[in-house]
Amino acid sequence: MRKKIVAGNWKMNNNINETKELIQGLKNEMEAVTLNNARVIIAPSFINLQQAVSETNDSVIEVSAQNLHQAKSGAYTGEVSADMLSSVGVKTVIIGHSERRAYFNETDDILSEKVNAAIENDFEIIFCFGEQLEDRETNNHFKVVESQLKNVLFSLPSSAFSKVVLAYEPVWAIGTGKTASADQAQEMHQFIRGLFVEAYSQELADSISILYGGSVKPGNAEEIFSKPDVDGGLIGGASLKAKDFSDIVKSI
Ligand code: PEP
């Protein structure tokens, strides 16, 4: 049975003290939560990952990076490699977030290299993709999502997908307060699963967790998560408050 997952993308928020405080708050909140077949992941910034790993090692909370560089090592000023992440105990990484695509020019080719680097280093990948508002308004959203997946993921062998989580994040819903309706999320997730049936197999399609991301809040999480092809959420803004994030976790 595929896992349910609630993952918090902290983006460029929280210094070291705020990181410790938020993790402590989450641990307190999480004590009252029973996680049935569900995982909880947080993705602090690079500089706070080591601390986050040590603060969470006595809890159910897992730690992910928000990015990695595709090269093994070398003259890439300011970048962080898979090996560096592994060495501080991080084995999960978000790849393809729309902010990385938009502000850091991460193309499908670069994302393929990052995915390959992550796989070579035995990382779990949370792969993000999703259409722009214009794509949806012109009814191109299925085509865009299909090409994002085909260009980066569909050349991988089926064995790679045991370590891939998908995060459908319509760009128009990220940080905007506009959420896709639960029906829109379900429609797209079902479409995505269908693409995996065509490209691989029903078994693989049924085993892959597909998260929804885009203005998920305590007030809308339950309805979105109730849909059969929605296996959880990637949460931005609401992951920065312990109570909100754990209320979302309780909805899974
Ligand atoms: C995100 O950035 O992945 C995200 C879903 O953000 P928000 O929840 O703030 O829309």
Short mmCIF file of N, CA, C and O in Angstrom, two decimals, residues 40-171:
data_model
loop_
_atom_site.label_atom_id
_atom_site.label_comp_id
_atom_site.label_asym_id
_atom_site.label_seq_id
_atom_site.Cartn_x
_atom_site.Cartn_y
_atom_site.Cartn_z
N VAL A 40 5.80 12.02 8.05
CA VAL A 40 5.86 13.47 8.21
C VAL A 40 7.30 13.89 7.91
O VAL A 40 8.25 13.36 8.49
N ILE A 41 7.43 14.83 6.98
CA ILE A 41 8.77 15.27 6.55
C ILE A 41 8.84 16.79 6.65
O ILE A 41 7.87 17.48 6.32
N ILE A 42 9.98 17.30 7.08
CA ILE A 42 10.20 18.75 7.02
C ILE A 42 11.44 19.03 6.18
O ILE A 42 12.38 18.23 6.16
N ALA A 43 11.42 20.16 5.48
CA ALA A 43 12.56 20.53 4.64
C ALA A 43 13.06 21.92 5.01
O ALA A 43 12.65 22.93 4.44
N PRO A 44 13.93 21.99 6.03
CA PRO A 44 14.55 23.28 6.40
C PRO A 44 15.63 23.66 5.38
O PRO A 44 15.95 22.88 4.49
N SER A 45 16.19 24.85 5.54
CA SER A 45 17.24 25.28 4.60
C SER A 45 18.52 24.48 4.87
O SER A 45 18.70 23.90 5.93
N PHE A 46 19.41 24.49 3.87
CA PHE A 46 20.65 23.71 3.99
C PHE A 46 21.34 23.90 5.33
O PHE A 46 21.75 22.97 5.97
N ILE A 47 21.46 25.19 5.71
CA ILE A 47 22.32 25.50 6.86
C ILE A 47 21.79 24.92 8.17
O ILE A 47 22.55 24.69 9.11
N ASN A 48 20.50 24.63 8.20
CA ASN A 48 19.91 24.10 9.44
C ASN A 48 19.61 22.60 9.39
O ASN A 48 19.01 22.05 10.32
N LEU A 49 20.05 21.94 8.33
CA LEU A 49 19.69 20.52 8.18
C LEU A 49 20.33 19.65 9.26
O LEU A 49 19.66 18.77 9.83
N GLN A 50 21.59 19.89 9.53
CA GLN A 50 22.28 19.01 10.50
C GLN A 50 21.60 19.11 11.87
O GLN A 50 21.35 18.11 12.54
N GLN A 51 21.30 20.35 12.25
CA GLN A 51 20.60 20.56 13.52
C GLN A 51 19.23 19.88 13.49
O GLN A 51 18.82 19.23 14.45
N ALA A 52 18.53 20.03 12.38
CA ALA A 52 17.19 19.44 12.27
C ALA A 52 17.25 17.93 12.39
O ALA A 52 16.40 17.31 13.05
N VAL A 53 18.28 17.33 11.79
CA VAL A 53 18.41 15.87 11.89
C VAL A 53 18.62 15.47 13.35
O VAL A 53 17.98 14.54 13.86
N SER A 54 19.48 16.20 14.04
CA SER A 54 19.73 15.80 15.44
C SER A 54 18.53 16.09 16.34
O SER A 54 18.23 15.33 17.25
N GLU A 55 17.77 17.14 16.05
CA GLU A 55 16.59 17.46 16.89
C GLU A 55 15.42 16.50 16.64
O GLU A 55 14.50 16.42 17.44
N THR A 56 15.42 15.84 15.47
CA THR A 56 14.26 14.99 15.15
C THR A 56 14.55 13.51 15.30
O THR A 56 13.67 12.68 15.08
N ASN A 57 15.80 13.15 15.67
CA ASN A 57 16.13 11.72 15.61
C ASN A 57 15.41 10.87 16.67
O ASN A 57 15.40 9.67 16.59
N ASP A 58 14.76 11.52 17.63
CA ASP A 58 13.95 10.77 18.60
C ASP A 58 12.46 10.96 18.29
O ASP A 58 11.61 10.82 19.18
N SER A 59 12.13 11.26 17.05
CA SER A 59 10.72 11.52 16.73
C SER A 59 10.36 10.89 15.39
O SER A 59 11.21 10.31 14.72
N VAL A 60 9.08 11.01 15.02
CA VAL A 60 8.64 10.45 13.74
C VAL A 60 8.97 11.37 12.57
O VAL A 60 8.78 11.01 11.41
N ILE A 61 9.45 12.57 12.88
CA ILE A 61 9.65 13.57 11.83
C ILE A 61 10.92 13.25 11.04
O ILE A 61 11.98 13.02 11.62
N GLU A 62 10.80 13.24 9.72
CA GLU A 62 11.95 13.02 8.84
C GLU A 62 12.39 14.35 8.24
O GLU A 62 11.61 15.29 8.18
N VAL A 63 13.64 14.38 7.79
CA VAL A 63 14.20 15.64 7.29
C VAL A 63 14.61 15.50 5.82
O VAL A 63 15.25 14.52 5.43
N SER A 64 14.22 16.49 5.04
CA SER A 64 14.57 16.53 3.61
C SER A 64 15.33 17.81 3.31
O SER A 64 15.14 18.83 3.98
N ALA A 65 16.14 17.76 2.26
CA ALA A 65 16.72 19.00 1.71
C ALA A 65 15.75 19.58 0.69
O ALA A 65 14.86 18.89 0.20
N GLN A 66 15.94 20.85 0.38
CA GLN A 66 15.06 21.52 -0.59
C GLN A 66 15.64 21.47 -2.00
O GLN A 66 14.99 21.88 -2.97
N ASN A 67 16.89 21.00 -2.11
CA ASN A 67 17.59 21.07 -3.39
C ASN A 67 18.91 20.33 -3.23
O ASN A 67 19.34 20.05 -2.10
N LEU A 68 19.56 19.98 -4.34
CA LEU A 68 20.96 19.57 -4.31
C LEU A 68 21.59 19.96 -5.63
O LEU A 68 20.89 20.26 -6.59
N HIS A 69 22.91 19.97 -5.67
CA HIS A 69 23.58 20.20 -6.96
C HIS A 69 23.86 18.85 -7.61
O HIS A 69 24.10 17.87 -6.92
N GLN A 70 23.81 18.86 -8.94
CA GLN A 70 23.93 17.60 -9.68
C GLN A 70 25.36 17.06 -9.76
O GLN A 70 25.54 15.86 -9.99
N ALA A 71 26.36 17.94 -9.58
CA ALA A 71 27.75 17.45 -9.67
C ALA A 71 28.17 16.78 -8.37
O ALA A 71 27.63 17.07 -7.30
N LYS A 72 29.15 15.91 -8.49
CA LYS A 72 29.65 15.20 -7.29
C LYS A 72 30.34 16.17 -6.34
O LYS A 72 30.16 16.11 -5.12
N SER A 73 31.17 17.06 -6.89
CA SER A 73 31.93 18.02 -6.10
C SER A 73 32.59 18.98 -7.09
O SER A 73 32.45 18.81 -8.30
N GLY A 74 33.29 19.98 -6.60
CA GLY A 74 34.07 20.82 -7.51
C GLY A 74 33.76 22.29 -7.42
O GLY A 74 33.24 22.80 -6.42
N ALA A 75 34.07 22.99 -8.51
CA ALA A 75 34.02 24.45 -8.53
C ALA A 75 32.60 24.96 -8.83
O ALA A 75 32.32 25.43 -9.93
N TYR A 76 31.74 24.80 -7.87
CA TYR A 76 30.34 25.26 -8.00
C TYR A 76 30.00 26.09 -6.75
O TYR A 76 29.30 25.64 -5.84
N THR A 77 30.55 27.28 -6.72
CA THR A 77 30.47 28.13 -5.54
C THR A 77 29.03 28.27 -5.02
O THR A 77 28.13 28.58 -5.80
N GLY A 78 28.87 28.00 -3.75
CA GLY A 78 27.57 28.20 -3.12
C GLY A 78 26.65 27.00 -3.20
O GLY A 78 25.53 27.05 -2.70
N GLU A 79 27.10 25.92 -3.82
CA GLU A 79 26.21 24.77 -4.02
C GLU A 79 26.47 23.66 -3.00
O GLU A 79 27.49 23.65 -2.31
N VAL A 80 25.55 22.72 -2.92
CA VAL A 80 25.62 21.62 -1.95
C VAL A 80 25.38 20.30 -2.68
O VAL A 80 24.42 20.17 -3.43
N SER A 81 26.28 19.35 -2.45
CA SER A 81 26.19 18.07 -3.18
C SER A 81 25.40 17.03 -2.40
O SER A 81 25.18 17.16 -1.19
N ALA A 82 25.05 15.96 -3.11
CA ALA A 82 24.36 14.84 -2.48
C ALA A 82 25.21 14.25 -1.36
O ALA A 82 24.70 13.91 -0.28
N ASP A 83 26.52 14.12 -1.61
CA ASP A 83 27.39 13.54 -0.60
C ASP A 83 27.41 14.38 0.68
O ASP A 83 27.42 13.85 1.79
N MET A 84 27.40 15.71 0.51
CA MET A 84 27.38 16.59 1.70
C MET A 84 26.09 16.37 2.50
O MET A 84 26.11 16.34 3.73
N LEU A 85 24.99 16.23 1.77
CA LEU A 85 23.71 16.01 2.46
C LEU A 85 23.72 14.67 3.18
O LEU A 85 23.33 14.58 4.35
N SER A 86 24.17 13.64 2.48
CA SER A 86 24.23 12.31 3.11
C SER A 86 25.06 12.35 4.38
O SER A 86 24.73 11.73 5.38
N SER A 87 26.16 13.11 4.33
CA SER A 87 27.08 13.11 5.46
C SER A 87 26.48 13.75 6.71
O SER A 87 27.00 13.57 7.81
N VAL A 88 25.38 14.51 6.56
CA VAL A 88 24.71 15.03 7.77
C VAL A 88 23.39 14.28 8.02
O VAL A 88 22.55 14.72 8.80
N GLY A 89 23.22 13.16 7.34
CA GLY A 89 22.06 12.30 7.65
C GLY A 89 20.80 12.62 6.86
O GLY A 89 19.71 12.21 7.25
N VAL A 90 20.93 13.35 5.76
CA VAL A 90 19.75 13.67 4.94
C VAL A 90 19.77 12.79 3.70
O VAL A 90 20.76 12.75 2.96
N LYS A 91 18.66 12.06 3.48
CA LYS A 91 18.59 11.16 2.32
C LYS A 91 17.32 11.38 1.50
O LYS A 91 16.88 10.52 0.75
N THR A 92 16.70 12.53 1.69
CA THR A 92 15.52 12.90 0.90
C THR A 92 15.75 14.30 0.36
O THR A 92 16.34 15.14 1.05
N VAL A 93 15.29 14.55 -0.86
CA VAL A 93 15.49 15.88 -1.43
C VAL A 93 14.29 16.27 -2.30
O VAL A 93 13.74 15.43 -3.00
N ILE A 94 13.92 17.53 -2.22
CA ILE A 94 12.90 18.08 -3.12
C ILE A 94 13.61 18.51 -4.41
O ILE A 94 14.64 19.19 -4.35
N ILE A 95 13.10 18.09 -5.53
CA ILE A 95 13.66 18.50 -6.82
C ILE A 95 12.53 19.04 -7.70
O ILE A 95 11.44 18.46 -7.75
N GLY A 96 12.80 20.17 -8.37
CA GLY A 96 11.85 20.67 -9.36
C GLY A 96 10.81 21.63 -8.82
O GLY A 96 9.81 21.91 -9.51
N HIS A 97 11.02 22.13 -7.62
CA HIS A 97 10.03 23.09 -7.10
C HIS A 97 9.87 24.26 -8.07
O HIS A 97 10.85 24.71 -8.68
N SER A 98 8.67 24.78 -8.19
CA SER A 98 8.41 25.82 -9.19
C SER A 98 9.25 27.07 -8.93
O SER A 98 9.61 27.80 -9.86
N GLU A 99 9.61 27.31 -7.65
CA GLU A 99 10.46 28.49 -7.39
C GLU A 99 11.88 28.26 -7.92
O GLU A 99 12.52 29.20 -8.41
N ARG A 100 12.37 27.04 -7.85
CA ARG A 100 13.69 26.73 -8.43
C ARG A 100 13.62 26.82 -9.95
O ARG A 100 14.54 27.30 -10.60
N ARG A 101 12.51 26.36 -10.51
CA ARG A 101 12.37 26.45 -11.97
C ARG A 101 12.32 27.93 -12.40
O ARG A 101 12.96 28.33 -13.36
N ALA A 102 11.55 28.73 -11.66
CA ALA A 102 11.32 30.12 -12.09
C ALA A 102 12.48 31.04 -11.75
O ALA A 102 12.88 31.85 -12.58
N TYR A 103 13.02 30.96 -10.53
CA TYR A 103 14.02 31.95 -10.11
C TYR A 103 15.46 31.50 -10.34
O TYR A 103 16.38 32.29 -10.29
N PHE A 104 15.65 30.18 -10.51
CA PHE A 104 17.03 29.68 -10.66
C PHE A 104 17.21 28.93 -11.98
O PHE A 104 18.15 28.15 -12.12
N ASN A 105 16.26 29.18 -12.87
CA ASN A 105 16.37 28.65 -14.26
C ASN A 105 16.60 27.15 -14.32
O ASN A 105 17.39 26.67 -15.13
N GLU A 106 15.96 26.40 -13.46
CA GLU A 106 16.14 24.95 -13.51
C GLU A 106 15.24 24.37 -14.60
O GLU A 106 14.02 24.27 -14.45
N THR A 107 15.87 24.00 -15.69
CA THR A 107 15.14 23.44 -16.83
C THR A 107 14.95 21.93 -16.63
O THR A 107 15.55 21.33 -15.74
N ASP A 108 14.16 21.34 -17.51
CA ASP A 108 13.98 19.88 -17.45
C ASP A 108 15.32 19.14 -17.54
O ASP A 108 15.52 18.13 -16.87
N ASP A 109 16.24 19.66 -18.38
CA ASP A 109 17.54 18.99 -18.52
C ASP A 109 18.33 19.02 -17.20
O ASP A 109 18.91 18.03 -16.78
N ILE A 110 18.31 20.19 -16.56
CA ILE A 110 19.01 20.29 -15.26
C ILE A 110 18.33 19.39 -14.24
O ILE A 110 18.98 18.69 -13.46
N LEU A 111 17.01 19.40 -14.26
CA LEU A 111 16.28 18.57 -13.29
C LEU A 111 16.57 17.08 -13.50
O LEU A 111 16.68 16.33 -12.54
N SER A 112 16.73 16.69 -14.76
CA SER A 112 17.09 15.28 -15.03
C SER A 112 18.44 14.96 -14.41
O SER A 112 18.63 13.90 -13.81
N GLU A 113 19.37 15.89 -14.55
CA GLU A 113 20.70 15.66 -13.96
C GLU A 113 20.60 15.57 -12.43
O GLU A 113 21.25 14.75 -11.79
N LYS A 114 19.77 16.42 -11.85
CA LYS A 114 19.61 16.39 -10.39
C LYS A 114 18.95 15.08 -9.94
O LYS A 114 19.34 14.49 -8.93
N VAL A 115 17.96 14.65 -10.70
CA VAL A 115 17.28 13.39 -10.36
C VAL A 115 18.30 12.25 -10.44
O VAL A 115 18.37 11.40 -9.55
N ASN A 116 19.11 12.25 -11.51
CA ASN A 116 20.11 11.18 -11.64
C ASN A 116 21.11 11.20 -10.49
O ASN A 116 21.48 10.15 -9.96
N ALA A 117 21.55 12.41 -10.12
CA ALA A 117 22.50 12.51 -9.00
C ALA A 117 21.86 11.98 -7.72
O ALA A 117 22.50 11.28 -6.92
N ALA A 118 20.61 12.31 -7.52
CA ALA A 118 19.91 11.86 -6.31
C ALA A 118 19.81 10.33 -6.30
O ALA A 118 20.08 9.68 -5.28
N ILE A 119 19.46 9.77 -7.45
CA ILE A 119 19.31 8.30 -7.51
C ILE A 119 20.66 7.62 -7.30
O ILE A 119 20.76 6.66 -6.53
N GLU A 120 21.69 8.14 -7.96
CA GLU A 120 23.03 7.54 -7.79
C GLU A 120 23.46 7.53 -6.33
O GLU A 120 24.21 6.68 -5.90
N ASN A 121 23.00 8.53 -5.59
CA ASN A 121 23.39 8.63 -4.17
C ASN A 121 22.34 8.06 -3.25
O ASN A 121 22.36 8.30 -2.05
N ASP A 122 21.40 7.30 -3.84
CA ASP A 122 20.41 6.57 -3.06
C ASP A 122 19.48 7.47 -2.25
O ASP A 122 19.12 7.16 -1.12
N PHE A 123 19.14 8.61 -2.84
CA PHE A 123 18.21 9.53 -2.18
C PHE A 123 16.78 9.20 -2.55
O PHE A 123 16.50 8.69 -3.64
N GLU A 124 15.87 9.55 -1.67
CA GLU A 124 14.46 9.62 -2.03
C GLU A 124 14.23 11.02 -2.61
O GLU A 124 14.75 12.01 -2.11
N ILE A 125 13.40 11.07 -3.67
CA ILE A 125 13.15 12.35 -4.35
C ILE A 125 11.70 12.74 -4.20
O ILE A 125 10.80 11.91 -4.44
N ILE A 126 11.45 13.98 -3.81
CA ILE A 126 10.09 14.53 -3.89
C ILE A 126 10.10 15.42 -5.13
O ILE A 126 10.69 16.51 -5.12
N PHE A 127 9.52 14.92 -6.22
CA PHE A 127 9.62 15.62 -7.50
C PHE A 127 8.39 16.50 -7.73
O PHE A 127 7.26 16.01 -7.78
N CYS A 128 8.63 17.81 -7.85
CA CYS A 128 7.54 18.79 -8.00
C CYS A 128 7.35 19.20 -9.46
O CYS A 128 8.32 19.35 -10.20
N PHE A 129 6.13 19.42 -9.80
CA PHE A 129 5.78 19.86 -11.15
C PHE A 129 4.37 20.43 -11.08
O PHE A 129 3.65 20.19 -10.12
N GLY A 130 3.99 21.16 -12.12
CA GLY A 130 2.63 21.71 -12.13
C GLY A 130 2.54 22.84 -13.14
O GLY A 130 3.56 23.43 -13.51
N GLU A 131 1.33 23.12 -13.54
CA GLU A 131 1.13 24.09 -14.62
C GLU A 131 1.02 25.52 -14.09
O GLU A 131 0.70 25.75 -12.93
N GLN A 132 1.25 26.47 -15.00
CA GLN A 132 1.03 27.90 -14.71
C GLN A 132 -0.47 28.20 -14.89
O GLN A 132 -1.17 27.45 -15.56
N LEU A 133 -0.86 29.35 -14.38
CA LEU A 133 -2.27 29.75 -14.51
C LEU A 133 -2.70 29.79 -15.99
O LEU A 133 -3.77 29.29 -16.37
N GLU A 134 -1.81 30.35 -16.81
CA GLU A 134 -2.14 30.48 -18.23
C GLU A 134 -2.38 29.11 -18.88
O GLU A 134 -3.24 28.96 -19.75
N ASP A 135 -1.61 28.11 -18.46
CA ASP A 135 -1.79 26.76 -19.01
C ASP A 135 -3.18 26.23 -18.67
O ASP A 135 -3.84 25.59 -19.49
N ARG A 136 -3.61 26.50 -17.44
CA ARG A 136 -4.93 26.00 -17.05
C ARG A 136 -6.02 26.77 -17.79
O ARG A 136 -6.98 26.18 -18.30
N GLU A 137 -5.82 28.07 -17.89
CA GLU A 137 -6.86 28.87 -18.53
C GLU A 137 -7.00 28.55 -20.02
O GLU A 137 -8.05 28.76 -20.61
N THR A 138 -5.91 28.04 -20.61
CA THR A 138 -5.99 27.68 -22.03
C THR A 138 -6.17 26.17 -22.20
O THR A 138 -5.98 25.62 -23.29
N ASN A 139 -6.51 25.52 -21.09
CA ASN A 139 -6.79 24.08 -21.10
C ASN A 139 -5.59 23.24 -21.53
O ASN A 139 -5.74 22.19 -22.15
N ASN A 140 -4.40 23.73 -21.20
CA ASN A 140 -3.18 23.00 -21.54
C ASN A 140 -2.55 22.32 -20.32
O ASN A 140 -1.43 21.82 -20.42
N HIS A 141 -3.26 22.33 -19.21
CA HIS A 141 -2.63 21.86 -17.97
C HIS A 141 -2.24 20.38 -18.01
O HIS A 141 -1.20 20.00 -17.52
N PHE A 142 -3.05 19.55 -18.66
CA PHE A 142 -2.69 18.12 -18.72
C PHE A 142 -1.44 17.93 -19.58
O PHE A 142 -0.55 17.17 -19.23
N LYS A 143 -1.41 18.66 -20.71
CA LYS A 143 -0.26 18.55 -21.62
C LYS A 143 1.04 18.97 -20.92
O LYS A 143 2.08 18.34 -21.07
N VAL A 144 0.96 20.09 -20.19
CA VAL A 144 2.16 20.62 -19.52
C VAL A 144 2.67 19.63 -18.47
O VAL A 144 3.87 19.30 -18.42
N VAL A 145 1.75 19.13 -17.68
CA VAL A 145 2.15 18.17 -16.64
C VAL A 145 2.73 16.91 -17.27
O VAL A 145 3.76 16.38 -16.83
N GLU A 146 2.11 16.45 -18.33
CA GLU A 146 2.61 15.25 -19.01
C GLU A 146 4.04 15.47 -19.52
O GLU A 146 4.90 14.61 -19.34
N SER A 147 4.29 16.64 -20.10
CA SER A 147 5.65 16.84 -20.63
C SER A 147 6.66 17.02 -19.49
O SER A 147 7.80 16.55 -19.59
N GLN A 148 6.26 17.66 -18.41
CA GLN A 148 7.20 17.79 -17.28
C GLN A 148 7.61 16.40 -16.76
O GLN A 148 8.77 16.16 -16.45
N LEU A 149 6.64 15.50 -16.68
CA LEU A 149 6.95 14.16 -16.18
C LEU A 149 7.76 13.36 -17.19
O LEU A 149 8.75 12.72 -16.84
N LYS A 150 7.32 13.42 -18.45
CA LYS A 150 8.03 12.65 -19.49
C LYS A 150 9.48 13.11 -19.61
O LYS A 150 10.39 12.30 -19.70
N ASN A 151 9.68 14.44 -19.63
CA ASN A 151 11.03 14.96 -19.87
C ASN A 151 12.01 14.61 -18.76
O ASN A 151 13.21 14.51 -19.01
N VAL A 152 11.52 14.45 -17.56
CA VAL A 152 12.47 14.24 -16.45
C VAL A 152 12.43 12.82 -15.89
O VAL A 152 13.46 12.25 -15.56
N LEU A 153 11.24 12.24 -15.81
CA LEU A 153 11.16 10.98 -15.07
C LEU A 153 11.02 9.72 -15.93
O LEU A 153 11.44 8.64 -15.51
N PHE A 154 10.43 9.87 -17.12
CA PHE A 154 10.01 8.64 -17.80
C PHE A 154 11.13 7.87 -18.50
O PHE A 154 10.90 6.82 -19.07
N SER A 155 12.36 8.39 -18.39
CA SER A 155 13.46 7.56 -18.90
C SER A 155 14.07 6.72 -17.78
O SER A 155 14.99 5.92 -18.01
N LEU A 156 13.55 6.87 -16.58
CA LEU A 156 14.10 6.10 -15.45
C LEU A 156 13.57 4.67 -15.50
O LEU A 156 12.44 4.42 -15.93
N PRO A 157 14.38 3.73 -15.01
CA PRO A 157 13.87 2.36 -14.91
C PRO A 157 12.80 2.27 -13.82
O PRO A 157 12.81 3.07 -12.87
N SER A 158 11.90 1.32 -13.95
CA SER A 158 10.81 1.24 -12.98
C SER A 158 11.34 1.08 -11.55
O SER A 158 10.73 1.57 -10.60
N SER A 159 12.50 0.44 -11.41
CA SER A 159 13.04 0.21 -10.06
C SER A 159 13.32 1.54 -9.34
O SER A 159 13.30 1.60 -8.10
N ALA A 160 13.55 2.62 -10.09
CA ALA A 160 13.88 3.91 -9.46
C ALA A 160 12.69 4.48 -8.70
O ALA A 160 12.85 5.27 -7.76
N PHE A 161 11.48 4.08 -9.08
CA PHE A 161 10.31 4.76 -8.53
C PHE A 161 9.96 4.35 -7.09
O PHE A 161 9.08 4.95 -6.48
N SER A 162 10.65 3.33 -6.58
CA SER A 162 10.41 3.02 -5.16
C SER A 162 10.92 4.18 -4.29
O SER A 162 10.59 4.29 -3.12
N LYS A 163 11.75 5.04 -4.90
CA LYS A 163 12.29 6.17 -4.13
C LYS A 163 11.87 7.51 -4.71
O LYS A 163 12.58 8.51 -4.58
N VAL A 164 10.72 7.53 -5.39
CA VAL A 164 10.23 8.80 -5.94
C VAL A 164 8.83 9.07 -5.40
O VAL A 164 7.96 8.19 -5.40
N VAL A 165 8.64 10.28 -4.91
CA VAL A 165 7.33 10.77 -4.49
C VAL A 165 7.00 11.92 -5.44
O VAL A 165 7.88 12.74 -5.73
N LEU A 166 5.78 11.98 -5.94
CA LEU A 166 5.40 13.06 -6.84
C LEU A 166 4.67 14.14 -6.07
O LEU A 166 3.89 13.83 -5.16
N ALA A 167 4.90 15.39 -6.44
CA ALA A 167 4.15 16.48 -5.82
C ALA A 167 3.59 17.37 -6.92
O ALA A 167 4.34 18.14 -7.54
N TYR A 168 2.30 17.21 -7.16
CA TYR A 168 1.63 18.07 -8.15
C TYR A 168 1.32 19.41 -7.49
O TYR A 168 0.58 19.47 -6.51
N GLU A 169 1.96 20.46 -8.02
CA GLU A 169 1.80 21.79 -7.43
C GLU A 169 1.45 22.79 -8.52
O GLU A 169 2.37 23.35 -9.18
N PRO A 170 0.17 23.04 -8.76
CA PRO A 170 -0.17 24.06 -9.75
C PRO A 170 0.41 25.40 -9.31
O PRO A 170 0.19 25.83 -8.17
N VAL A 171 1.19 26.02 -10.18
CA VAL A 171 1.96 27.20 -9.79
C VAL A 171 1.03 28.33 -9.31
O VAL A 171 1.35 29.06 -8.37
#
